[in-house]
Amino acid sequence: MITFSSKSLPFSQDVFIAFRIAILETEERLTLAHQIDLTDHSGFGYLTQVPFLKSVPPQVQIDLLLTFWDRYLARERFASDYLDESIVYAVCETAATLVRSQPTVASRFIETGPLNCPFTPSGESADRLQKLHLDYVSNGHFLLLSQFQDLPPDEARELKREYGINSDSSERMFDVLSQWHVSTDVESRAIGLLTESESTRLSQVLTTSMGLRKVSE
């Protein structure tokens, strides 16, 4: 499990719904990008909800979500950092947006999942999904990081100290900005989130995404 301060994120139907919508919505857009031969896979995916992470490639976003989900279901305790908080925030915001804008798509994502999970898209359910992150990312420091990117190092350091931003907690945020390659070990990390056939399909999508980088270089 992952702990946020002294709280752990409990398993619930709404958490499952939010994470499933976020990963499938990102995968569908990535698949479409492959179909139209769009080699620059930037500017979409659930993590674009966080300004600092908007340039993270969609396949990396998916990889990060799967790693989070795997740790989320684990018996061991993992202390969260700003990247974990970003993922929870972005997943909830993405799910709420899709439920409001494309309720039919949201229903399809849930109906075809591995869990029998009755779900009716509505303004109320969208609000509930959006509010999921409030108890776990209350400070929202990860949303401020993009403001310091163009500042001189000394000035940025001073402002981070003033706002109480933890440099150690933000380290992984910087690391993923340069990440392209991902693990295609989807099946073991997606247990409870994707069906077996969905995991196989997603693994193929991720493999294709990494191959496109080699072609374009």
CSV table of N, CA and C in Angstrom, one decimal, residues 85-150:
chain,number,residue,atom,x,y,z
A,85,GLU,N,1.6,11.6,-5.6
A,85,GLU,CA,0.5,12.5,-5.4
A,85,GLU,C,0.0,13.0,-6.8
A,86,SER,N,0.9,13.3,-7.7
A,86,SER,CA,0.6,13.7,-9.0
A,86,SER,C,-0.3,12.7,-9.8
A,87,ILE,N,0.1,11.4,-9.6
A,87,ILE,CA,-0.7,10.4,-10.3
A,87,ILE,C,-2.1,10.3,-9.8
A,88,VAL,N,-2.2,10.3,-8.4
A,88,VAL,CA,-3.6,10.2,-7.9
A,88,VAL,C,-4.4,11.4,-8.3
A,89,TYR,N,-3.8,12.6,-8.2
A,89,TYR,CA,-4.5,13.8,-8.6
A,89,TYR,C,-5.0,13.7,-10.1
A,90,ALA,N,-4.0,13.4,-11.0
A,90,ALA,CA,-4.3,13.4,-12.4
A,90,ALA,C,-5.3,12.3,-12.8
A,91,VAL,N,-5.2,11.1,-12.2
A,91,VAL,CA,-6.1,10.0,-12.4
A,91,VAL,C,-7.6,10.5,-12.1
A,92,CYS,N,-7.7,11.1,-10.9
A,92,CYS,CA,-9.1,11.5,-10.5
A,92,CYS,C,-9.6,12.6,-11.4
A,93,GLU,N,-8.8,13.6,-11.7
A,93,GLU,CA,-9.2,14.7,-12.6
A,93,GLU,C,-9.6,14.2,-14.0
A,94,THR,N,-8.8,13.3,-14.5
A,94,THR,CA,-9.1,12.7,-15.9
A,94,THR,C,-10.4,11.9,-15.9
A,95,ALA,N,-10.5,11.1,-14.9
A,95,ALA,CA,-11.8,10.3,-14.8
A,95,ALA,C,-13.0,11.2,-14.7
A,96,ALA,N,-12.9,12.2,-13.8
A,96,ALA,CA,-14.1,13.1,-13.7
A,96,ALA,C,-14.4,13.8,-15.0
A,97,THR,N,-13.4,14.2,-15.7
A,97,THR,CA,-13.6,14.9,-17.0
A,97,THR,C,-14.2,14.1,-18.0
A,98,LEU,N,-13.8,12.8,-18.1
A,98,LEU,CA,-14.3,11.9,-19.1
A,98,LEU,C,-15.8,11.5,-18.8
A,99,VAL,N,-16.1,11.3,-17.5
A,99,VAL,CA,-17.4,11.0,-17.1
A,99,VAL,C,-18.4,12.1,-17.5
A,100,ARG,N,-17.9,13.4,-17.3
A,100,ARG,CA,-18.8,14.5,-17.7
A,100,ARG,C,-18.9,14.7,-19.2
A,101,SER,N,-17.8,14.5,-19.9
A,101,SER,CA,-17.8,14.8,-21.3
A,101,SER,C,-18.2,13.7,-22.2
A,102,GLN,N,-17.8,12.4,-21.8
A,102,GLN,CA,-18.1,11.3,-22.6
A,102,GLN,C,-18.6,10.1,-21.8
A,103,PRO,N,-19.8,10.3,-21.2
A,103,PRO,CA,-20.3,9.2,-20.3
A,103,PRO,C,-20.5,7.9,-20.9
A,104,THR,N,-20.8,7.8,-22.2
A,104,THR,CA,-20.9,6.5,-22.8
A,104,THR,C,-19.5,5.7,-22.9
A,105,VAL,N,-18.5,6.5,-23.1
A,105,VAL,CA,-17.1,5.9,-23.2
A,105,VAL,C,-16.8,5.4,-21.8
A,106,ALA,N,-17.0,6.3,-20.8
A,106,ALA,CA,-16.7,5.9,-19.4
A,106,ALA,C,-17.5,4.6,-19.0
A,107,SER,N,-18.7,4.5,-19.4
A,107,SER,CA,-19.5,3.3,-19.0
A,107,SER,C,-18.9,2.1,-19.7
A,108,ARG,N,-18.5,2.2,-21.0
A,108,ARG,CA,-17.9,1.1,-21.7
A,108,ARG,C,-16.6,0.6,-21.0
A,109,PHE,N,-15.8,1.6,-20.5
A,109,PHE,CA,-14.5,1.2,-19.9
A,109,PHE,C,-14.8,0.4,-18.6
A,110,ILE,N,-15.8,0.7,-17.9
A,110,ILE,CA,-16.1,0.0,-16.6
A,110,ILE,C,-16.8,-1.3,-16.9
A,111,GLU,N,-17.7,-1.3,-17.8
A,111,GLU,CA,-18.5,-2.5,-18.1
A,111,GLU,C,-17.6,-3.7,-18.6
A,112,THR,N,-16.5,-3.4,-19.2
A,112,THR,CA,-15.7,-4.4,-19.8
A,112,THR,C,-14.5,-4.8,-18.9
A,113,GLY,N,-14.5,-4.3,-17.7
A,113,GLY,CA,-13.4,-4.5,-16.8
A,113,GLY,C,-13.4,-5.9,-16.1
A,114,PRO,N,-12.4,-6.2,-15.3
A,114,PRO,CA,-12.3,-7.4,-14.6
A,114,PRO,C,-13.2,-7.5,-13.3
A,115,LEU,N,-13.7,-6.4,-12.9
A,115,LEU,CA,-14.6,-6.4,-11.7
A,115,LEU,C,-16.0,-6.1,-12.1
A,116,ASN,N,-16.9,-6.8,-11.4
A,116,ASN,CA,-18.4,-6.4,-11.5
A,116,ASN,C,-18.6,-5.2,-10.7
A,117,CYS,N,-18.7,-4.1,-11.5
A,117,CYS,CA,-18.7,-2.8,-10.8
A,117,CYS,C,-19.8,-1.9,-11.4
A,118,PRO,N,-21.0,-1.9,-10.8
A,118,PRO,CA,-22.1,-1.1,-11.3
A,118,PRO,C,-21.6,0.4,-11.2
A,119,PHE,N,-21.9,1.1,-12.4
A,119,PHE,CA,-21.4,2.5,-12.4
A,119,PHE,C,-22.4,3.3,-13.3
A,120,THR,N,-22.9,4.3,-12.8
A,120,THR,CA,-23.7,5.2,-13.7
A,120,THR,C,-23.1,6.6,-13.8
A,121,PRO,N,-22.6,6.9,-15.0
A,121,PRO,CA,-22.0,8.2,-15.2
A,121,PRO,C,-23.0,9.4,-14.9
A,122,SER,N,-22.6,10.3,-14.1
A,122,SER,CA,-23.5,11.5,-13.8
A,122,SER,C,-22.6,12.6,-13.3
A,123,GLY,N,-23.2,13.7,-13.1
A,123,GLY,CA,-22.5,14.8,-12.5
A,123,GLY,C,-22.1,14.5,-11.1
A,124,GLU,N,-23.0,13.7,-10.4
A,124,GLU,CA,-22.6,13.3,-9.0
A,124,GLU,C,-21.5,12.4,-8.9
A,125,SER,N,-21.4,11.4,-9.8
A,125,SER,CA,-20.3,10.4,-9.8
A,125,SER,C,-19.0,11.1,-10.2
A,126,ALA,N,-19.1,12.0,-11.2
A,126,ALA,CA,-17.9,12.8,-11.6
A,126,ALA,C,-17.4,13.6,-10.4
A,127,ASP,N,-18.2,14.2,-9.7
A,127,ASP,CA,-17.8,15.0,-8.5
A,127,ASP,C,-17.1,14.1,-7.5
A,128,ARG,N,-17.7,12.9,-7.3
A,128,ARG,CA,-17.2,12.0,-6.3
A,128,ARG,C,-15.8,11.5,-6.7
A,129,LEU,N,-15.6,11.2,-8.0
A,129,LEU,CA,-14.3,10.8,-8.5
A,129,LEU,C,-13.2,12.0,-8.3
A,130,GLN,N,-13.7,13.2,-8.6
A,130,GLN,CA,-12.8,14.3,-8.6
A,130,GLN,C,-12.3,14.6,-7.2
A,131,LYS,N,-13.2,14.3,-6.2
A,131,LYS,CA,-12.9,14.7,-4.8
A,131,LYS,C,-12.0,13.6,-4.1
A,132,LEU,N,-11.8,12.4,-4.8
A,132,LEU,CA,-11.1,11.3,-4.2
A,132,LEU,C,-9.7,11.7,-3.7
A,133,HIS,N,-9.1,12.6,-4.4
A,133,HIS,CA,-7.7,13.0,-4.1
A,133,HIS,C,-7.5,14.0,-3.0
A,134,LEU,N,-8.6,14.6,-2.6
A,134,LEU,CA,-8.5,15.7,-1.6
A,134,LEU,C,-7.8,15.3,-0.3
A,135,ASP,N,-8.0,14.1,0.2
A,135,ASP,CA,-7.5,13.7,1.5
A,135,ASP,C,-6.0,13.3,1.3
A,136,TYR,N,-5.5,13.2,0.1
A,136,TYR,CA,-4.2,12.6,-0.1
A,136,TYR,C,-3.2,13.6,-0.7
A,137,VAL,N,-3.7,14.6,-1.4
A,137,VAL,CA,-2.8,15.5,-2.0
A,137,VAL,C,-3.2,17.0,-1.7
A,138,SER,N,-3.5,17.2,-0.4
A,138,SER,CA,-4.0,18.4,0.0
A,138,SER,C,-3.1,19.6,-0.2
A,139,ASN,N,-1.8,19.4,0.0
A,139,ASN,CA,-0.9,20.5,-0.2
A,139,ASN,C,-0.8,21.0,-1.6
A,140,GLY,N,-0.8,20.0,-2.5
A,140,GLY,CA,-0.7,20.3,-4.0
A,140,GLY,C,0.6,20.9,-4.4
A,141,HIS,N,1.7,20.7,-3.6
A,141,HIS,CA,3.0,21.3,-4.0
A,141,HIS,C,3.5,20.9,-5.4
A,142,PHE,N,3.1,19.7,-5.8
A,142,PHE,CA,3.6,19.2,-7.1
A,142,PHE,C,3.0,20.1,-8.3
A,143,LEU,N,1.9,20.8,-8.0
A,143,LEU,CA,1.3,21.7,-9.0
A,143,LEU,C,2.1,23.0,-9.1
A,144,LEU,N,3.0,23.3,-8.2
A,144,LEU,CA,3.7,24.5,-8.2
A,144,LEU,C,5.1,24.4,-8.9
A,145,LEU,N,5.5,23.1,-9.1
A,145,LEU,CA,6.9,22.9,-9.6
A,145,LEU,C,7.2,23.6,-10.9
A,146,SER,N,6.2,23.6,-11.8
A,146,SER,CA,6.4,24.2,-13.1
A,146,SER,C,6.7,25.7,-13.1
A,147,GLN,N,6.4,26.3,-12.0
A,147,GLN,CA,6.6,27.8,-11.9
A,147,GLN,C,8.1,28.1,-11.6
A,148,PHE,N,8.9,27.0,-11.2
A,148,PHE,CA,10.3,27.3,-10.9
A,148,PHE,C,11.2,26.9,-12.0
A,149,GLN,N,10.7,26.3,-13.1
A,149,GLN,CA,11.6,25.7,-14.1
A,149,GLN,C,12.4,26.8,-14.8
A,150,ASP,N,11.9,28.0,-15.0
A,150,ASP,CA,12.7,29.0,-15.8
A,150,ASP,C,13.4,30.0,-14.9
